[in-house]
Coordinates of C-alpha atoms in Angstrom, one line a residue:
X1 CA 0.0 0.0 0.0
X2 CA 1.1 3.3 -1.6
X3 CA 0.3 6.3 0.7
X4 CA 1.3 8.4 -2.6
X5 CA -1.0 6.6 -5.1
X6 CA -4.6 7.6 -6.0
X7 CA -7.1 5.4 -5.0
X8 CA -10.6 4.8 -5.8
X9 CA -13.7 2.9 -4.9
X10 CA -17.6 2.2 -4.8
X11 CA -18.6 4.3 -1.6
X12 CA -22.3 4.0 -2.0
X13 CA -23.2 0.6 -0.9
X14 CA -24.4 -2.4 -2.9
X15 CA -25.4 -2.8 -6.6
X16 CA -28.1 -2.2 -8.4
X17 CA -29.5 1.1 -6.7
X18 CA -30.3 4.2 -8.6
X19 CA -27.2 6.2 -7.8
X20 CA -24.0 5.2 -7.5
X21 CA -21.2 6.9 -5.9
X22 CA -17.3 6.5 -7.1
X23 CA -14.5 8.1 -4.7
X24 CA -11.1 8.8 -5.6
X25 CA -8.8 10.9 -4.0
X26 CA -4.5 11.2 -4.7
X27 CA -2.6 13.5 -6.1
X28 CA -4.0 11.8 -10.3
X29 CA -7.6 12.7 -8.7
X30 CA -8.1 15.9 -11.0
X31 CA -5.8 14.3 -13.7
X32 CA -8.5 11.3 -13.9
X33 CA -11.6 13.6 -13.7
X34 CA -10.4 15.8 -16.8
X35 CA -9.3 12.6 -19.0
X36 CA -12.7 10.7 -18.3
X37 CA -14.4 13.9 -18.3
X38 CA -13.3 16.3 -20.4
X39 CA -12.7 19.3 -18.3
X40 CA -12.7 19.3 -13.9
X41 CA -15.6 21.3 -12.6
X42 CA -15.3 24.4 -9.9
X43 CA -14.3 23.2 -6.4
X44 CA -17.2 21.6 -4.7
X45 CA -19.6 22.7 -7.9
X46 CA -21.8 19.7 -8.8
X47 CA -21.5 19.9 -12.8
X48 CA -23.3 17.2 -15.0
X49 CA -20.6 16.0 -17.2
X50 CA -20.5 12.9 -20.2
X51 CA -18.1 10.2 -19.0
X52 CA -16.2 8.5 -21.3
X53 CA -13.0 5.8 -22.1
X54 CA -10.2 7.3 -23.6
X55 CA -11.1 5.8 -27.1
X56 CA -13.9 8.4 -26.7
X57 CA -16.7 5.5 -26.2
X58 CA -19.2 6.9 -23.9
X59 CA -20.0 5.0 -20.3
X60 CA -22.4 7.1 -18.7
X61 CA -23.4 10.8 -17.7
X62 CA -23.3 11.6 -14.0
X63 CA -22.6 14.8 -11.6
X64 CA -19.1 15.2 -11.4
X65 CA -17.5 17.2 -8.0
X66 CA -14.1 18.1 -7.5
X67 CA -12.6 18.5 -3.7
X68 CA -9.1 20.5 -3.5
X69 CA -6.8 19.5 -0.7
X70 CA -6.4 19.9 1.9
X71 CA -10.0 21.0 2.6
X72 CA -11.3 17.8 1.6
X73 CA -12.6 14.4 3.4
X74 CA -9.2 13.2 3.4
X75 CA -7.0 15.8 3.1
X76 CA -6.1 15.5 -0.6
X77 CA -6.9 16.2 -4.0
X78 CA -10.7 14.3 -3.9
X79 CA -13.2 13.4 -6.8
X80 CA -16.6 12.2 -6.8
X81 CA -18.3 10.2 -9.4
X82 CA -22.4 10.0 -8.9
X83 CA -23.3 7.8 -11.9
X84 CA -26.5 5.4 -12.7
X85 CA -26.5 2.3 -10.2
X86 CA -26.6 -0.2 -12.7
X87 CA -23.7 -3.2 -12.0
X88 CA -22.7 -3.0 -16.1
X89 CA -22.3 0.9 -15.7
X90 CA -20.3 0.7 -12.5
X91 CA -17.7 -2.4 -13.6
X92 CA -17.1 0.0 -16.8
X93 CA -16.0 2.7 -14.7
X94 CA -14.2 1.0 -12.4
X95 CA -12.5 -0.3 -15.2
X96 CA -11.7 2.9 -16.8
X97 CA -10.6 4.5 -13.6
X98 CA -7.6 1.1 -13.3
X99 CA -6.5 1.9 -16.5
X100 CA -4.8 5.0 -15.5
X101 CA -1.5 5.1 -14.7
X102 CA -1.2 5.9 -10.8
X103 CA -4.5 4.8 -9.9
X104 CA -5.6 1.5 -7.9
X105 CA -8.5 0.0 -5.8
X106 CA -8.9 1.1 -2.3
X107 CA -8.0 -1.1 0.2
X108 CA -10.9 -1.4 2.9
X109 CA -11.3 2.0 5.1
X110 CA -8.2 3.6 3.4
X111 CA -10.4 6.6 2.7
X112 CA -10.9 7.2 6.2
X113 CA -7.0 5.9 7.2
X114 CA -5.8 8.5 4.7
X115 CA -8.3 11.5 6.9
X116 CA -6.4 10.3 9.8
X117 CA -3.1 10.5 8.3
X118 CA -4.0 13.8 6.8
X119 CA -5.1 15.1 9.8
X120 CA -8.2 15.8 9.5
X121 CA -10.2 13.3 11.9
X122 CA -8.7 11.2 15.0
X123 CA -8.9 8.2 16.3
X124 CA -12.1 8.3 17.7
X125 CA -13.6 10.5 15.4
X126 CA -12.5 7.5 12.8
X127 CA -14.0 5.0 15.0
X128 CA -17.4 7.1 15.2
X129 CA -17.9 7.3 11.1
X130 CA -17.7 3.5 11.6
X131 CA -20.5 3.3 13.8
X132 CA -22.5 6.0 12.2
X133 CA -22.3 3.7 9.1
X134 CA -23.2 0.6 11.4
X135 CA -26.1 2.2 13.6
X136 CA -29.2 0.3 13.7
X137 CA -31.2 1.8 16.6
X138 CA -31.1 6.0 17.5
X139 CA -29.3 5.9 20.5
X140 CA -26.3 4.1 18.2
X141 CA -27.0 6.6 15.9
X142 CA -26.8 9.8 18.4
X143 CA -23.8 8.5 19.9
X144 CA -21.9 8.0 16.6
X145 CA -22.8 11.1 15.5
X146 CA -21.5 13.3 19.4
X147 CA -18.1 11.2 18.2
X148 CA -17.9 11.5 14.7
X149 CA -18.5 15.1 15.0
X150 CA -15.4 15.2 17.4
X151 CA -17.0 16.0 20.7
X152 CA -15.6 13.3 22.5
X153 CA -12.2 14.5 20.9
X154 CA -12.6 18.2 22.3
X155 CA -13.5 16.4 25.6
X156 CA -10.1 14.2 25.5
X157 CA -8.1 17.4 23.9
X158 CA -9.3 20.0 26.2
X159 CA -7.6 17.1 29.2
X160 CA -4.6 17.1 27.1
X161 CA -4.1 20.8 27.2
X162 CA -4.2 20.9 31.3
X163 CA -1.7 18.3 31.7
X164 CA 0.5 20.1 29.2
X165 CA -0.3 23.0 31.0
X166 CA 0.7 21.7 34.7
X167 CA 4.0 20.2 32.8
X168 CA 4.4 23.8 31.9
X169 CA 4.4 25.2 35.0
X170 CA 6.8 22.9 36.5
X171 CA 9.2 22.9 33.6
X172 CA 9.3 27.2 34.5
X173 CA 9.9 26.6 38.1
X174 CA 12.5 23.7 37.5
X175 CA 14.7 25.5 34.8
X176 CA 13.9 29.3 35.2
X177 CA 13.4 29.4 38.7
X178 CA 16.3 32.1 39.0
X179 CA 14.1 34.6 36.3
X180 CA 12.3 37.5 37.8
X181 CA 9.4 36.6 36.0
X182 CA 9.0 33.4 37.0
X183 CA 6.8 33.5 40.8
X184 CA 8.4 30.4 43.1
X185 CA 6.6 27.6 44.1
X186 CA 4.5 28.3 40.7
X187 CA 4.1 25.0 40.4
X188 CA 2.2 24.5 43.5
X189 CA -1.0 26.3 41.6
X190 CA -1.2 23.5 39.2
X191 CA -2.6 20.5 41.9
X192 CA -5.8 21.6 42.3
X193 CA -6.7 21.5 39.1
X194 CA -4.8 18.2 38.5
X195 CA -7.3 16.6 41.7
X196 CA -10.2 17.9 39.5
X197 CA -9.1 16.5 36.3
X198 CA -8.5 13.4 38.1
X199 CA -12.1 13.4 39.0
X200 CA -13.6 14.0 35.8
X201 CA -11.7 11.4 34.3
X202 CA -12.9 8.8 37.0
X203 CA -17.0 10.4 36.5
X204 CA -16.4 9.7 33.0
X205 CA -14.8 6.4 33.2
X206 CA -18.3 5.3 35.0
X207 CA -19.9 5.5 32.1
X208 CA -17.5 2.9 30.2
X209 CA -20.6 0.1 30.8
X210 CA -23.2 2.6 29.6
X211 CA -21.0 3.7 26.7
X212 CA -20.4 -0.2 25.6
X213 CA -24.5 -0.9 26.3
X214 CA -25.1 1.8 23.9
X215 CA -23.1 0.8 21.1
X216 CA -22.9 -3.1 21.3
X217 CA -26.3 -3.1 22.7
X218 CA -27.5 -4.2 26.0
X219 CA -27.1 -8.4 26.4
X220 CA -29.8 -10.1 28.1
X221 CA -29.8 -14.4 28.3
X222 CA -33.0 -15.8 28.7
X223 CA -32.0 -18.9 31.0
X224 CA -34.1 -21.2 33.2
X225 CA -34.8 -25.3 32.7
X226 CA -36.1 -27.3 29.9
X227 CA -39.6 -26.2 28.5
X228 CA -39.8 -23.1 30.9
X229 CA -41.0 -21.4 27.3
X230 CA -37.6 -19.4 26.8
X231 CA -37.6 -20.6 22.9
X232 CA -41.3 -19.5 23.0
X233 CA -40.5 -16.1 24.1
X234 CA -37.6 -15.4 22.0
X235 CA -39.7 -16.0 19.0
X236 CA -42.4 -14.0 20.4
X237 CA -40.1 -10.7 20.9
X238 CA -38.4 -11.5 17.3
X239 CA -41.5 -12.2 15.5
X240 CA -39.8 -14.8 14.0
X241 CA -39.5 -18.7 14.7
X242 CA -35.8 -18.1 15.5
X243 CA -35.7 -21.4 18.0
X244 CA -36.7 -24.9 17.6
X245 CA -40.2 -25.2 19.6
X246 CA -41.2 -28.6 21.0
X247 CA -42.8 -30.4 24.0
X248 CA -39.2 -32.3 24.2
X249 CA -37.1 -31.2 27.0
X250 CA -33.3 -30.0 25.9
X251 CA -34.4 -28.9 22.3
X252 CA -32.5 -26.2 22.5
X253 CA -28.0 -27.2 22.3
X254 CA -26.0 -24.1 21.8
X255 CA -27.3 -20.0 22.2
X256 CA -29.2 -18.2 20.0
X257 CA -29.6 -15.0 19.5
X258 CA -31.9 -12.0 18.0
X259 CA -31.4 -7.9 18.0
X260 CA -34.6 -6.0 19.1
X261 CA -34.8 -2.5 18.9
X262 CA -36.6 -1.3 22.4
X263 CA -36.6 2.8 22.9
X264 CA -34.4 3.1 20.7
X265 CA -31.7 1.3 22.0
X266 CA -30.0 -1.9 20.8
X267 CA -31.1 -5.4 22.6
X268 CA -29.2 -9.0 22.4
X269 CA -31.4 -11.8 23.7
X270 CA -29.7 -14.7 23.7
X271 CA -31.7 -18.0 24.3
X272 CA -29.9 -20.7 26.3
X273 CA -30.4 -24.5 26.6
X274 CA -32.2 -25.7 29.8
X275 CA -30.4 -25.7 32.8
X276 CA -30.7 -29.0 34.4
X277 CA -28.4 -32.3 35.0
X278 CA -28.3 -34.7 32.2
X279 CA -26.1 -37.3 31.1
X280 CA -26.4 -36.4 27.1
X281 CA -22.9 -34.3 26.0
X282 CA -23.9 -32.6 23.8
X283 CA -27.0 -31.0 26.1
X284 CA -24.2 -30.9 28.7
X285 CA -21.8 -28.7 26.2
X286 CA -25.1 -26.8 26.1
X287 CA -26.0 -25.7 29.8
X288 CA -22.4 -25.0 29.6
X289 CA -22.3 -22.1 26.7
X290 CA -25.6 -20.9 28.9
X291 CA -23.6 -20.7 32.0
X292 CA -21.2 -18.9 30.3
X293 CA -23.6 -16.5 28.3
X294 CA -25.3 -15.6 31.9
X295 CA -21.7 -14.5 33.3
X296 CA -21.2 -12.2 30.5
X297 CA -24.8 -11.0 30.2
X298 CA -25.9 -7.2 31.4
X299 CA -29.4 -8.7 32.0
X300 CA -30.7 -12.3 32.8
X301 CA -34.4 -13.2 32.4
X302 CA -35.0 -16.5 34.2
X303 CA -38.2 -18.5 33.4
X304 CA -40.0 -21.0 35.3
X305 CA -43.1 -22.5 35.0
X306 CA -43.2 -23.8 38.4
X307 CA -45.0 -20.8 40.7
X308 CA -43.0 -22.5 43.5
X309 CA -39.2 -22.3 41.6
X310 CA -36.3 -22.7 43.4
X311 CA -34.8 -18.7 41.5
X312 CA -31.6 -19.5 43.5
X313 CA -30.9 -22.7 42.9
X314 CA -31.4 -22.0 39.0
X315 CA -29.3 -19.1 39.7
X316 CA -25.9 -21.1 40.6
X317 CA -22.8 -18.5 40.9
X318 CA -24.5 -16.0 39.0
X319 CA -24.6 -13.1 41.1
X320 CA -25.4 -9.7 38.2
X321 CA -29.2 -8.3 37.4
X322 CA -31.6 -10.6 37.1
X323 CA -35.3 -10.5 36.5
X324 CA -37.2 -13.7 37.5
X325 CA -40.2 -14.3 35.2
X326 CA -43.3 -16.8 35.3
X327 CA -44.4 -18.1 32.4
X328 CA -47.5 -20.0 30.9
X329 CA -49.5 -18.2 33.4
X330 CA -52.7 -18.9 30.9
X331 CA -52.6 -22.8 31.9
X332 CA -51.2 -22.3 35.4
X333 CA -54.6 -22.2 37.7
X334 CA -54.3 -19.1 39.6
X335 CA -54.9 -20.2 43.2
X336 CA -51.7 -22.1 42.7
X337 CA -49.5 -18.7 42.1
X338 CA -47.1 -17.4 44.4
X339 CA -46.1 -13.8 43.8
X340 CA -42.2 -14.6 44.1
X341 CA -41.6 -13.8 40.5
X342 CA -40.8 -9.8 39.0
X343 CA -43.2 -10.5 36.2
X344 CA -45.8 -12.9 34.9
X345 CA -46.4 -13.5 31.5
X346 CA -48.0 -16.0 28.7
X347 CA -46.8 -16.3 24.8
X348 CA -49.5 -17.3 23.6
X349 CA -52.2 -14.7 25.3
X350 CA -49.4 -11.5 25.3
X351 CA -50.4 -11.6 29.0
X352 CA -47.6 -9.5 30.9
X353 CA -45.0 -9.4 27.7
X354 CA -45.5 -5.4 28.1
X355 CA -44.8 -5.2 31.3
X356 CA -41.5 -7.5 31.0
X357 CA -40.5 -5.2 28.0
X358 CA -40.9 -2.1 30.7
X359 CA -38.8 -4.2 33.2
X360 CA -36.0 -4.7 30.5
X361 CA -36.3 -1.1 29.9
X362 CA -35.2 0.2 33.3
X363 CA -32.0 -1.5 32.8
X364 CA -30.8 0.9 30.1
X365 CA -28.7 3.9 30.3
X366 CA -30.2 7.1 31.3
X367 CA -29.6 9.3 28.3
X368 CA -31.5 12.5 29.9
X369 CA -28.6 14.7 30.6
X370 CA -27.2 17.4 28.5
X371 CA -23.0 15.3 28.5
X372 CA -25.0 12.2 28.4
X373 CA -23.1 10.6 25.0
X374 CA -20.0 11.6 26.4
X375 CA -19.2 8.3 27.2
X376 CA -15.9 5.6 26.4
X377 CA -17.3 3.2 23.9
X378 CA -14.3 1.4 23.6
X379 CA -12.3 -0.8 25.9
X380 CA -9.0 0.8 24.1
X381 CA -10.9 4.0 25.3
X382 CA -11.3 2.9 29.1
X383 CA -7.9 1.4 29.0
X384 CA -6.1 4.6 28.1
X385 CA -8.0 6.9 30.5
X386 CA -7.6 4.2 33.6
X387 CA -3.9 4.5 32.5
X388 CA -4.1 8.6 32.6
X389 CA -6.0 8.8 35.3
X390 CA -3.9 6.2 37.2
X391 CA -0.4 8.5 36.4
X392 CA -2.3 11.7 37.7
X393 CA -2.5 10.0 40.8
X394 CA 0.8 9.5 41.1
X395 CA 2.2 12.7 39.9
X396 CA -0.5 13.8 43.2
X397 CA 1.3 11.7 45.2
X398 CA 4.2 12.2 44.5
X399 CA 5.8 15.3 46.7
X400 CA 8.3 13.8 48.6
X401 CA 9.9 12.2 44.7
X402 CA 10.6 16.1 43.6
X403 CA 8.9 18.3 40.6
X404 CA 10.6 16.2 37.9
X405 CA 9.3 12.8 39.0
X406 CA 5.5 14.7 39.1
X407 CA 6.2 16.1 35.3
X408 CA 7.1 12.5 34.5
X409 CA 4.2 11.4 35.5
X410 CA 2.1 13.9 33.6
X411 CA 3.9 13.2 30.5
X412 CA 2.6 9.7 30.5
X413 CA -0.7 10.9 31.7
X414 CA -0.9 13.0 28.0
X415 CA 1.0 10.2 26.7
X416 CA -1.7 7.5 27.5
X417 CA -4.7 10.3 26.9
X418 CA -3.2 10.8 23.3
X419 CA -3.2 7.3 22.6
X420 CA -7.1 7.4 22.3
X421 CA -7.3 10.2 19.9
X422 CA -3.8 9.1 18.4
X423 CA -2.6 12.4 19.1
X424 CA 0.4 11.6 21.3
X425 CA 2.0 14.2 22.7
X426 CA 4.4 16.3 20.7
X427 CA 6.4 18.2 22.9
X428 CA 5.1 22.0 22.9
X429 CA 5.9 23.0 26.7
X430 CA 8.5 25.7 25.2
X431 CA 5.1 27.2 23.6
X432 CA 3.2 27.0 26.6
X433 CA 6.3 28.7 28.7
X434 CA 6.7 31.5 26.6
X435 CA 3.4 32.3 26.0
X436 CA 2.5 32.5 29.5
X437 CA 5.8 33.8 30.7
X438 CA 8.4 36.8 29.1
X439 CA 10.9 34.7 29.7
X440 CA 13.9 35.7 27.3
X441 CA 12.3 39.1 27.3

């Protein structure tokens, strides 16, 4: 891969479709443009233009646009082709755009590698246009968008500039200490801020779990034993006969899953073989990718027939959220029920599905406030901050080790803070210094 070649690609999704969009961008962008086109249109001016093989053979007519680095998506010289969707039309294109010299296919997300290269987006700005692309509920949607749009990167650069700020202020009293213009113990005024910073980093590390519900959706395992109806109800919510359904105990062998959109919000449920002992090993291999699925879940729903259950017992180690739900309360007869289970419901009636939906609710985020998609979505995202927060600490503890083992520490605070963006820091103290000091007046 060629960071100097021009590259091009389909950008608009799958074939047929009534418009097709071609991208190319590289330094042979307006070369290509003009030979295919006949002339390059005004920067950013949509211009309906014939294009056509160098033999002169027409392919198609489309709206040509022409995007001048650096103010561009990636940063270079960018083109746009918006042709008819047809797969003929396209592979003719495509074709004439590989037989110029300098130009190849893009390799997958080097568009969005080469904005990152170029400057023009970070990390998790780059990571946000991938789930904006991938969103399937609103909340996925709104969050993608607060990072794409770089206002989790403000967030994370704004840190960055106050630990290159309290770096600063050591770095004056350590080597200009002698200068007039240089207060003592200036250093001193930076630690309050730092125990603040080191506070908001931790509030918004508590929203990792929220952050990951939102975009990988919130996981919920519908456990319980054999024929409790947990097949039944996963086909219910889907709509769909995802599971196998039968009055055969230990139909269902390995987990099963659908996505359902509630509020808004993404939702796994995973369906899980019965939970009982059995001698069969494949059944057993079973209740053992259940177990499994319930230690990792955000949410378990366990179902039981049996007004009288033993939730406990069912439960095993599992310790996290759980809602305990009776089912096939339209055969159960009702002087029989105990009210020991969160919610009560029947398949085949509807009976209490509503109110289970309402229950599953309550275990997603709370998206009122204003900072409320603010959140790490990543686990590289977490990780980093932990690590930054974690050397701010230090740096606070750190008195009795002397001002240059504090500034170390802040340096890999910034350090492990520009990691998530992929802005690691560049040294720029001297810039800081001078601008808030006449030093060398």
């Amino acid at each position: 891969m060629n960071a100097t070649d021009t590259i091009f690609a389909l950008s608009s999704g799958g074939l047929p479709s009534g418009v097709a969009v071609i991208r190319l961008s590289g330094p042979e962008s307006r070369n290509a443009v003009e030979q295919l086109c006949g002339s390059v249109p005004a920067p950013r001016r949509a211009s309906l233009l014939s294009i056509r093989k160098r033999n002169g053979d027409k392919l198609d007519e489309g709206l040509v646009l022409f995007f001048p680095g650096p103010h561009s998506f990636t940063g270079e010289d960018c083109a746009e082709l918006q042709i008819h969707g047809g797969r003929a039309t396209v592979k003719a294109v495509l074709a004439a755009l590989a037989s110029f010299e300098g130009l190849r296919v893009a390799e997958a997300g080097e568009f969005s590698r080469r904005a990152f290269t170029n400057g023009r987006m970070d990390l998790v700005e780059v990571e946000g246009l991938a789930d904006l692309i991938a969103a399937e509920t609103e909340m996925q949607r709104r969050l993608a968008v607060e990072q794409a749009s770089g206002g989790l990167s403000r967030l994370y650069d704004s840190w960055a500039k106050r630990l290159t700020h309290g770096r600063a202020m050591i770095e004056a009293e350590l080597d200009f200490a002698d200068e007039d213009d240089v207060p003592g113990s200036v250093a001193g005024s930076i630690w309050n801020d730092m125990r603040a910073l080191e506070e908001e980093i931790t509030n918004h590390l508590s929203g990792a779990r929220a952050g990951e519900i939102l975009r990988d959706g919130l996981h919920v395992v519908i456990a319980g034993p054999p024929n409790a109806g947990k097949s039944s109800l996963l086909n219910h919510l889907a709509r769909r006969d995802v599971a196998i359904v039968t009055d055969i105990p230990g139909t269902t062998r390995d987990v099963l899953h659908v996505d359902l959109d509630l509020s808004g919000f993404a939702v796994r449920l995973y369906d899980t073989a019965g939970l009982r002992e059995t001698d069969d090993i494949v059944e057993r291999e079973g209740i053992r990718r259940a177990q499994l699925s319930m230690a990792t879940a955000h949410l378990v729903l366990l179902l039981s027939e049996d007004a009288a259950a033993h939730w406990e017992e069912m439960l095993g180690d599992y310790a996290g959220p759980v809602i305990r739900v009776q089912t096939k309360t339209d055969i159960a007869l009702p002087a029989l029920r105990e009210v020991r289970a969160d919610a009560m419901i029947s398949v085949r009636t509807g009976e209490g599905i509503p109110a289970l939906l309402d229950l599953v609710a309550s275990y997603l985020p709370d998206m009122e406030s204003g900072s409320a998609l603010a959140l790490p979505t990543r686990q590289r995202h977490a990780l980093h901050l932990e690590t930054a927060r974690v050397h701010i600490v230090s740096a606070l503890e750190a008195q009795s080790a002397g001002l240059d083992i504090q500034a170390e520490h802040l340096r890999l605070a910034g350090q492990a803070l520009g990691r998530v963006t992929g802005r690691v820091d560049v040294e720029h103290l001297l810039d800081v210094i001078f601008s808030e000091f006449c030093i060398g007046k």
